[in-house]
Amino acid sequence: MPTDHVGPTNHLSCLSSLILQEPQIHESAQGPRVAPAAGRTAPTPRPVPGPRSAATPRPGRPVPGPARPTPPAQRAHPVSVPATAPAPAPAPVAPTSAPSRPENRSAPQLQLIPAPAGGALDAAEEAVDLLLESGRAPGDILVLTTGEQHPWAAHELSFGDAAYWSHQDAGDDVFFADASAVDRAKPRPVVVVAVNGGAGDTVTRALPVARDRAAALLIVCGDPQTINSALGAGV
C-alpha cells in the first residue's frame, strides 16, 4: 500500500497556513476598568476643590442670621395750634423793700453778762476768749463798744480809715468797732457788745442794730437795767 510521504515543502506550507490563521491582537479603545480583586479596597476618589464663593463662610465662623426687620416709623400726630393765642398779661410787680432781718431768719440767742461800765470791756474780752476756746473761728466774732474804743481799733485807725475797714472785709480775725459805726459793720455769727459808757441814745440805738447783725448769738456786757431798756425786753 503506498504511503503518503510529506516532504519538507509540505511541512512549511502547513506551518505558514497555521500562522496565517491565528488571530491577531489589535489595539482597541479602552473599556471599563476591571473590578479589583476580592479582599482589596478600591481607593476613594478625592474631590477636586472648586472656587469658594463670597457667600460661603469659612468653617468654624458663625453665620450671621437674617437681617432684623426695621420697625415702622411712627407717624407724627398733627397738633392743632390756635390761630391767635392771647398773650398772658404780665403779673403786677409789687414794690420790694429790704427788711432789716429776713422773715425766715430766727432771732439770735441773747446772753447778758452783768458788769459795771468800767469793767464791761474786760468782760467782753473774756467772753471772746471763751468763744475761741470753744471752737469759734476768729472771723465769726464782732465786738462793739459804746464808750471808749478797744485798743486794737484805736491802733488800726491810726493807719487810716480804709486800712482799718479792710480787716473787716478780710474776715479772718476778730473785728472791733465803735457802736456809732454799727451801721457799717457786716453781720457775723456772734456779736459781743461792751456797754462801757457813752450817751444813753447811743446804747439805745446800737443794741437793736447789733441784734440784727448777730446771726446766732448776741452777748451784751454791761448794766442789766440799761440793756433791758435798750432792747425793750427783760432778760
PDB file of C-alpha atoms in Angstrom:
ATOM      1  CA  MET A   1       0.000   0.000   0.000  1.00  0.00           C
ATOM      2  CA  PRO A   2       1.534   3.228  -0.973  1.00  0.00           C
ATOM      3  CA  THR A   3       2.330   5.578   1.909  1.00  0.00           C
ATOM      4  CA  ASP A   4       1.839   9.270   1.607  1.00  0.00           C
ATOM      5  CA  HIS A   5       5.127  10.916   2.176  1.00  0.00           C
ATOM      6  CA  VAL A   6       5.113  14.556   3.244  1.00  0.00           C
ATOM      7  CA  GLY A   7       8.171  16.341   2.289  1.00  0.00           C
ATOM      8  CA  PRO A   8       9.757  19.310   3.785  1.00  0.00           C
ATOM      9  CA  THR A   9       7.969  21.600   1.447  1.00  0.00           C
ATOM     10  CA  ASN A  10       4.603  20.385   2.575  1.00  0.00           C
ATOM     11  CA  HIS A  11       5.513  20.965   6.248  1.00  0.00           C
ATOM     12  CA  LEU A  12       6.494  24.522   5.595  1.00  0.00           C
ATOM     13  CA  SER A  13       3.303  25.238   3.788  1.00  0.00           C
ATOM     14  CA  CYS A  14       1.260  23.825   6.634  1.00  0.00           C
ATOM     15  CA  LEU A  15       3.057  25.938   9.199  1.00  0.00           C
ATOM     16  CA  SER A  16       2.515  29.012   7.115  1.00  0.00           C
ATOM     17  CA  SER A  17      -1.180  28.373   6.902  1.00  0.00           C
ATOM     18  CA  LEU A  18      -1.400  27.885  10.635  1.00  0.00           C
ATOM     19  CA  ILE A  19       0.390  31.105  11.298  1.00  0.00           C
ATOM     20  CA  LEU A  20      -1.869  32.951   8.942  1.00  0.00           C
ATOM     21  CA  GLN A  21      -4.956  31.503  10.613  1.00  0.00           C
ATOM     22  CA  GLU A  22      -4.001  32.635  14.202  1.00  0.00           C
ATOM     23  CA  PRO A  23      -5.988  35.642  15.336  1.00  0.00           C
ATOM     24  CA  GLN A  24      -4.022  38.854  15.642  1.00  0.00           C
ATOM     25  CA  ILE A  25      -4.386  41.208  18.576  1.00  0.00           C
ATOM     26  CA  HIS A  26      -5.130  44.803  17.530  1.00  0.00           C
ATOM     27  CA  GLU A  27      -5.222  47.922  19.751  1.00  0.00           C
ATOM     28  CA  SER A  28      -8.763  48.962  20.625  1.00  0.00           C
ATOM     29  CA  ALA A  29     -10.446  51.687  22.741  1.00  0.00           C
ATOM     30  CA  GLN A  30     -10.129  51.239  26.461  1.00  0.00           C
ATOM     31  CA  GLY A  31     -13.123  49.539  28.025  1.00  0.00           C
ATOM     32  CA  PRO A  32     -14.386  49.676  31.556  1.00  0.00           C
ATOM     33  CA  ARG A  33     -11.896  49.056  34.287  1.00  0.00           C
ATOM     34  CA  VAL A  34     -11.711  45.635  35.717  1.00  0.00           C
ATOM     35  CA  ALA A  35     -13.134  45.355  39.200  1.00  0.00           C
ATOM     36  CA  PRO A  36     -10.435  44.893  41.807  1.00  0.00           C
ATOM     37  CA  ALA A  37      -9.808  41.506  43.151  1.00  0.00           C
ATOM     38  CA  ALA A  38     -11.652  40.343  46.212  1.00  0.00           C
ATOM     39  CA  GLY A  39     -10.099  41.464  49.515  1.00  0.00           C
ATOM     40  CA  ARG A  40      -8.753  44.759  48.179  1.00  0.00           C
ATOM     41  CA  THR A  41     -10.499  48.128  48.857  1.00  0.00           C
ATOM     42  CA  ALA A  42     -10.835  50.460  45.960  1.00  0.00           C
ATOM     43  CA  PRO A  43      -9.318  53.920  46.664  1.00  0.00           C
ATOM     44  CA  THR A  44     -11.849  56.672  47.283  1.00  0.00           C
ATOM     45  CA  PRO A  45     -11.545  59.431  44.708  1.00  0.00           C
ATOM     46  CA  ARG A  46     -10.591  62.790  46.227  1.00  0.00           C
ATOM     47  CA  PRO A  47     -12.881  65.701  45.427  1.00  0.00           C
ATOM     48  CA  VAL A  48     -11.357  68.450  43.460  1.00  0.00           C
ATOM     49  CA  PRO A  49     -11.693  71.798  45.356  1.00  0.00           C
ATOM     50  CA  GLY A  50     -13.631  74.312  43.410  1.00  0.00           C
ATOM     51  CA  PRO A  51     -13.676  78.129  43.744  1.00  0.00           C
ATOM     52  CA  ARG A  52     -15.069  79.444  47.115  1.00  0.00           C
ATOM     53  CA  SER A  53     -17.860  81.943  46.741  1.00  0.00           C
ATOM     54  CA  ALA A  54     -18.097  85.043  48.918  1.00  0.00           C
ATOM     55  CA  ALA A  55     -21.344  83.797  50.435  1.00  0.00           C
ATOM     56  CA  THR A  56     -19.762  80.554  51.660  1.00  0.00           C
ATOM     57  CA  PRO A  57     -18.336  81.149  55.149  1.00  0.00           C
ATOM     58  CA  ARG A  58     -15.175  79.575  56.405  1.00  0.00           C
ATOM     59  CA  PRO A  59     -15.647  76.606  58.701  1.00  0.00           C
ATOM     60  CA  GLY A  60     -15.696  77.470  62.381  1.00  0.00           C
ATOM     61  CA  ARG A  61     -17.113  81.009  61.990  1.00  0.00           C
ATOM     62  CA  PRO A  62     -20.702  81.837  62.950  1.00  0.00           C
ATOM     63  CA  VAL A  63     -23.027  82.567  60.135  1.00  0.00           C
ATOM     64  CA  PRO A  64     -24.890  85.869  60.592  1.00  0.00           C
ATOM     65  CA  GLY A  65     -28.602  85.484  60.859  1.00  0.00           C
ATOM     66  CA  PRO A  66     -31.127  87.215  58.696  1.00  0.00           C
ATOM     67  CA  ALA A  67     -31.422  90.986  58.961  1.00  0.00           C
ATOM     68  CA  ARG A  68     -33.903  92.211  61.578  1.00  0.00           C
ATOM     69  CA  PRO A  69     -36.961  93.909  60.213  1.00  0.00           C
ATOM     70  CA  THR A  70     -36.909  97.683  60.587  1.00  0.00           C
ATOM     71  CA  PRO A  71     -39.658  98.925  62.946  1.00  0.00           C
ATOM     72  CA  PRO A  72     -42.255 101.036  61.230  1.00  0.00           C
ATOM     73  CA  ALA A  73     -41.730 104.756  61.607  1.00  0.00           C
ATOM     74  CA  GLN A  74     -44.160 106.426  63.956  1.00  0.00           C
ATOM     75  CA  ARG A  75     -46.411 108.924  62.405  1.00  0.00           C
ATOM     76  CA  ALA A  76     -46.396 112.361  63.903  1.00  0.00           C
ATOM     77  CA  HIS A  77     -49.825 113.417  65.000  1.00  0.00           C
ATOM     78  CA  PRO A  78     -50.636 116.922  63.981  1.00  0.00           C
ATOM     79  CA  VAL A  79     -51.076 119.313  66.862  1.00  0.00           C
ATOM     80  CA  SER A  80     -53.728 121.866  66.435  1.00  0.00           C
ATOM     81  CA  VAL A  81     -52.484 125.330  67.313  1.00  0.00           C
ATOM     82  CA  PRO A  82     -54.973 128.132  67.702  1.00  0.00           C
ATOM     83  CA  ALA A  83     -54.554 130.826  65.141  1.00  0.00           C
ATOM     84  CA  THR A  84     -54.389 133.601  67.664  1.00  0.00           C
ATOM     85  CA  ALA A  85     -53.360 132.759  71.229  1.00  0.00           C
ATOM     86  CA  PRO A  86     -53.857 135.575  73.708  1.00  0.00           C
ATOM     87  CA  ALA A  87     -50.606 136.600  75.365  1.00  0.00           C
ATOM     88  CA  PRO A  88     -50.629 136.258  79.165  1.00  0.00           C
ATOM     89  CA  ALA A  89     -50.882 139.503  80.956  1.00  0.00           C
ATOM     90  CA  PRO A  90     -47.766 140.383  82.962  1.00  0.00           C
ATOM     91  CA  ALA A  91     -48.155 139.929  86.672  1.00  0.00           C
ATOM     92  CA  PRO A  92     -48.006 143.125  88.638  1.00  0.00           C
ATOM     93  CA  VAL A  93     -44.717 143.632  90.424  1.00  0.00           C
ATOM     94  CA  ALA A  94     -45.097 144.657  93.998  1.00  0.00           C
ATOM     95  CA  PRO A  95     -42.561 147.100  95.345  1.00  0.00           C
ATOM     96  CA  THR A  96     -39.940 145.341  97.408  1.00  0.00           C
ATOM     97  CA  SER A  97     -38.317 146.730 100.479  1.00  0.00           C
ATOM     98  CA  ALA A  98     -35.236 145.292 102.135  1.00  0.00           C
ATOM     99  CA  PRO A  99     -36.184 144.337 105.674  1.00  0.00           C
ATOM    100  CA  SER A 100     -33.653 144.647 108.411  1.00  0.00           C
ATOM    101  CA  ARG A 101     -34.000 140.913 109.161  1.00  0.00           C
ATOM    102  CA  PRO A 102     -35.249 138.177 106.787  1.00  0.00           C
ATOM    103  CA  GLU A 103     -38.602 136.705 107.746  1.00  0.00           C
ATOM    104  CA  ASN A 104     -37.274 133.133 107.724  1.00  0.00           C
ATOM    105  CA  ARG A 105     -34.332 134.025 109.936  1.00  0.00           C
ATOM    106  CA  SER A 106     -34.711 133.218 113.606  1.00  0.00           C
ATOM    107  CA  ALA A 107     -33.661 135.660 116.298  1.00  0.00           C
ATOM    108  CA  PRO A 108     -30.199 135.099 117.763  1.00  0.00           C
ATOM    109  CA  GLN A 109     -29.698 133.735 121.219  1.00  0.00           C
ATOM    110  CA  LEU A 110     -29.262 136.543 123.747  1.00  0.00           C
ATOM    111  CA  GLN A 111     -26.801 136.276 126.624  1.00  0.00           C
ATOM    112  CA  LEU A 112     -26.376 139.001 129.263  1.00  0.00           C
ATOM    113  CA  ILE A 113     -23.193 139.357 131.321  1.00  0.00           C
ATOM    114  CA  PRO A 114     -23.743 141.850 134.162  1.00  0.00           C
ATOM    115  CA  ALA A 115     -20.813 144.229 134.544  1.00  0.00           C
ATOM    116  CA  PRO A 116     -20.252 147.851 135.518  1.00  0.00           C
ATOM    117  CA  ALA A 117     -19.426 150.323 132.805  1.00  0.00           C
ATOM    118  CA  GLY A 118     -15.763 150.325 133.842  1.00  0.00           C
ATOM    119  CA  GLY A 119     -15.491 146.531 133.600  1.00  0.00           C
ATOM    120  CA  ALA A 120     -17.722 145.882 130.566  1.00  0.00           C
ATOM    121  CA  LEU A 121     -14.790 145.831 128.105  1.00  0.00           C
ATOM    122  CA  ASP A 122     -12.852 143.325 130.206  1.00  0.00           C
ATOM    123  CA  ALA A 123     -15.969 141.136 130.437  1.00  0.00           C
ATOM    124  CA  ALA A 124     -16.334 141.315 126.646  1.00  0.00           C
ATOM    125  CA  GLU A 125     -12.716 140.233 126.103  1.00  0.00           C
ATOM    126  CA  GLU A 126     -13.202 137.291 128.483  1.00  0.00           C
ATOM    127  CA  ALA A 127     -16.298 136.275 126.505  1.00  0.00           C
ATOM    128  CA  VAL A 128     -14.286 136.373 123.264  1.00  0.00           C
ATOM    129  CA  ASP A 129     -11.599 134.162 124.803  1.00  0.00           C
ATOM    130  CA  LEU A 130     -14.222 131.608 125.866  1.00  0.00           C
ATOM    131  CA  LEU A 131     -15.725 131.611 122.374  1.00  0.00           C
ATOM    132  CA  LEU A 132     -12.352 130.950 120.750  1.00  0.00           C
ATOM    133  CA  GLU A 133     -11.586 128.178 123.236  1.00  0.00           C
ATOM    134  CA  SER A 134     -14.923 126.537 122.446  1.00  0.00           C
ATOM    135  CA  GLY A 135     -14.032 126.324 118.746  1.00  0.00           C
ATOM    136  CA  ARG A 136     -15.420 129.524 117.295  1.00  0.00           C
ATOM    137  CA  ALA A 137     -13.385 130.906 114.408  1.00  0.00           C
ATOM    138  CA  PRO A 138     -11.958 134.408 114.975  1.00  0.00           C
ATOM    139  CA  GLY A 139     -13.655 135.641 111.817  1.00  0.00           C
ATOM    140  CA  ASP A 140     -17.058 134.753 113.314  1.00  0.00           C
ATOM    141  CA  ILE A 141     -16.867 137.389 116.073  1.00  0.00           C
ATOM    142  CA  LEU A 142     -17.660 141.108 116.009  1.00  0.00           C
ATOM    143  CA  VAL A 143     -17.065 143.263 119.117  1.00  0.00           C
ATOM    144  CA  LEU A 144     -18.802 146.637 119.554  1.00  0.00           C
ATOM    145  CA  THR A 145     -18.057 149.231 122.234  1.00  0.00           C
ATOM    146  CA  THR A 146     -20.448 152.024 123.254  1.00  0.00           C
ATOM    147  CA  GLY A 147     -17.860 154.120 125.108  1.00  0.00           C
ATOM    148  CA  GLU A 148     -14.091 154.122 124.758  1.00  0.00           C
ATOM    149  CA  GLN A 149     -12.839 152.194 121.725  1.00  0.00           C
ATOM    150  CA  HIS A 150     -10.943 148.961 122.037  1.00  0.00           C
ATOM    151  CA  PRO A 151      -7.145 149.472 121.948  1.00  0.00           C
ATOM    152  CA  TRP A 152      -6.846 147.377 118.765  1.00  0.00           C
ATOM    153  CA  ALA A 153      -9.398 149.542 116.915  1.00  0.00           C
ATOM    154  CA  ALA A 154      -7.709 152.754 118.045  1.00  0.00           C
ATOM    155  CA  HIS A 155      -4.354 151.428 116.842  1.00  0.00           C
ATOM    156  CA  GLU A 156      -5.619 150.297 113.420  1.00  0.00           C
ATOM    157  CA  LEU A 157      -7.492 153.559 112.824  1.00  0.00           C
ATOM    158  CA  SER A 158      -4.183 155.387 113.125  1.00  0.00           C
ATOM    159  CA  PHE A 159      -3.228 153.867 109.743  1.00  0.00           C
ATOM    160  CA  GLY A 160      -6.302 155.301 108.047  1.00  0.00           C
ATOM    161  CA  ASP A 161      -9.965 154.547 107.711  1.00  0.00           C
ATOM    162  CA  ALA A 162      -9.566 152.369 104.594  1.00  0.00           C
ATOM    163  CA  ALA A 163      -6.855 150.224 106.154  1.00  0.00           C
ATOM    164  CA  TYR A 164      -8.963 149.759 109.272  1.00  0.00           C
ATOM    165  CA  TRP A 165     -12.133 148.587 107.477  1.00  0.00           C
ATOM    166  CA  SER A 166     -10.126 146.294 105.206  1.00  0.00           C
ATOM    167  CA  HIS A 167      -9.700 143.993 108.207  1.00  0.00           C
ATOM    168  CA  GLN A 168     -13.464 143.541 108.328  1.00  0.00           C
ATOM    169  CA  ASP A 169     -13.531 142.700 104.620  1.00  0.00           C
ATOM    170  CA  ALA A 170     -10.775 140.108 105.122  1.00  0.00           C
ATOM    171  CA  GLY A 171     -12.952 138.325 107.708  1.00  0.00           C
ATOM    172  CA  ASP A 172     -10.086 136.247 109.132  1.00  0.00           C
ATOM    173  CA  ASP A 173      -9.897 137.736 112.662  1.00  0.00           C
ATOM    174  CA  VAL A 174     -11.981 139.264 115.442  1.00  0.00           C
ATOM    175  CA  PHE A 175     -13.095 142.728 114.415  1.00  0.00           C
ATOM    176  CA  PHE A 176     -13.539 145.572 116.947  1.00  0.00           C
ATOM    177  CA  ALA A 177     -15.633 148.622 116.083  1.00  0.00           C
ATOM    178  CA  ASP A 178     -17.282 151.593 117.756  1.00  0.00           C
ATOM    179  CA  ALA A 179     -21.033 151.318 118.311  1.00  0.00           C
ATOM    180  CA  SER A 180     -21.533 154.610 116.456  1.00  0.00           C
ATOM    181  CA  ALA A 181     -20.378 152.823 113.250  1.00  0.00           C
ATOM    182  CA  VAL A 182     -22.611 149.775 113.746  1.00  0.00           C
ATOM    183  CA  ASP A 183     -24.452 150.501 110.511  1.00  0.00           C
ATOM    184  CA  ARG A 184     -21.190 149.915 108.612  1.00  0.00           C
ATOM    185  CA  ALA A 185     -20.418 146.665 110.403  1.00  0.00           C
ATOM    186  CA  LYS A 186     -21.144 143.454 108.481  1.00  0.00           C
ATOM    187  CA  PRO A 187     -23.169 140.629 110.027  1.00  0.00           C
ATOM    188  CA  ARG A 188     -21.283 137.831 111.774  1.00  0.00           C
ATOM    189  CA  PRO A 189     -22.408 134.705 113.632  1.00  0.00           C
ATOM    190  CA  VAL A 190     -21.542 136.196 117.038  1.00  0.00           C
ATOM    191  CA  VAL A 191     -21.730 139.823 118.144  1.00  0.00           C
ATOM    192  CA  VAL A 192     -20.372 140.936 121.531  1.00  0.00           C
ATOM    193  CA  VAL A 193     -21.370 144.377 122.824  1.00  0.00           C
ATOM    194  CA  ALA A 194     -19.498 146.090 125.655  1.00  0.00           C
ATOM    195  CA  VAL A 195     -21.725 148.777 127.223  1.00  0.00           C
ATOM    196  CA  ASN A 196     -18.738 150.641 128.636  1.00  0.00           C
ATOM    197  CA  GLY A 197     -20.251 154.109 128.717  1.00  0.00           C
ATOM    198  CA  GLY A 198     -21.394 156.547 126.117  1.00  0.00           C
ATOM    199  CA  ALA A 199     -24.579 158.520 125.814  1.00  0.00           C
ATOM    200  CA  GLY A 200     -27.908 156.884 126.511  1.00  0.00           C
ATOM    201  CA  ASP A 201     -29.165 157.296 122.977  1.00  0.00           C
ATOM    202  CA  THR A 202     -26.031 155.596 121.645  1.00  0.00           C
ATOM    203  CA  VAL A 203     -26.783 152.425 123.596  1.00  0.00           C
ATOM    204  CA  THR A 204     -30.488 152.562 122.719  1.00  0.00           C
ATOM    205  CA  ARG A 205     -29.672 152.827 119.035  1.00  0.00           C
ATOM    206  CA  ALA A 206     -26.697 150.401 118.931  1.00  0.00           C
ATOM    207  CA  LEU A 207     -28.199 147.358 120.682  1.00  0.00           C
ATOM    208  CA  PRO A 208     -31.147 146.744 118.290  1.00  0.00           C
ATOM    209  CA  VAL A 209     -28.801 147.045 115.280  1.00  0.00           C
ATOM    210  CA  ALA A 210     -26.287 144.746 116.951  1.00  0.00           C
ATOM    211  CA  ARG A 211     -29.054 142.162 117.393  1.00  0.00           C
ATOM    212  CA  ASP A 212     -29.734 142.334 113.648  1.00  0.00           C
ATOM    213  CA  ARG A 213     -26.013 141.839 112.877  1.00  0.00           C
ATOM    214  CA  ALA A 214     -25.809 138.699 115.046  1.00  0.00           C
ATOM    215  CA  ALA A 215     -26.695 135.565 113.109  1.00  0.00           C
ATOM    216  CA  ALA A 216     -26.567 133.081 116.005  1.00  0.00           C
ATOM    217  CA  LEU A 217     -25.543 134.673 119.317  1.00  0.00           C
ATOM    218  CA  LEU A 218     -25.655 138.160 120.877  1.00  0.00           C
ATOM    219  CA  ILE A 219     -23.673 138.750 124.076  1.00  0.00           C
ATOM    220  CA  VAL A 220     -24.132 142.037 125.933  1.00  0.00           C
ATOM    221  CA  CYS A 221     -21.824 143.009 128.790  1.00  0.00           C
ATOM    222  CA  GLY A 222     -22.952 145.896 130.988  1.00  0.00           C
ATOM    223  CA  ASP A 223     -25.666 147.134 133.315  1.00  0.00           C
ATOM    224  CA  PRO A 224     -28.742 144.859 133.050  1.00  0.00           C
ATOM    225  CA  GLN A 225     -31.230 147.736 133.541  1.00  0.00           C
ATOM    226  CA  THR A 226     -29.651 149.767 130.753  1.00  0.00           C
ATOM    227  CA  ILE A 227     -29.548 146.752 128.465  1.00  0.00           C
ATOM    228  CA  ASN A 228     -33.190 145.787 129.108  1.00  0.00           C
ATOM    229  CA  SER A 229     -34.331 149.314 128.482  1.00  0.00           C
ATOM    230  CA  ALA A 230     -32.426 149.499 125.192  1.00  0.00           C
ATOM    231  CA  LEU A 231     -33.652 146.157 123.902  1.00  0.00           C
ATOM    232  CA  GLY A 232     -37.209 146.699 125.096  1.00  0.00           C
ATOM    233  CA  ALA A 233     -37.457 143.306 126.843  1.00  0.00           C
ATOM    234  CA  GLY A 234     -36.431 141.797 130.144  1.00  0.00           C
ATOM    235  CA  VAL A 235     -33.695 139.212 130.212  1.00  0.00           C
TER     236      VAL A 235
END
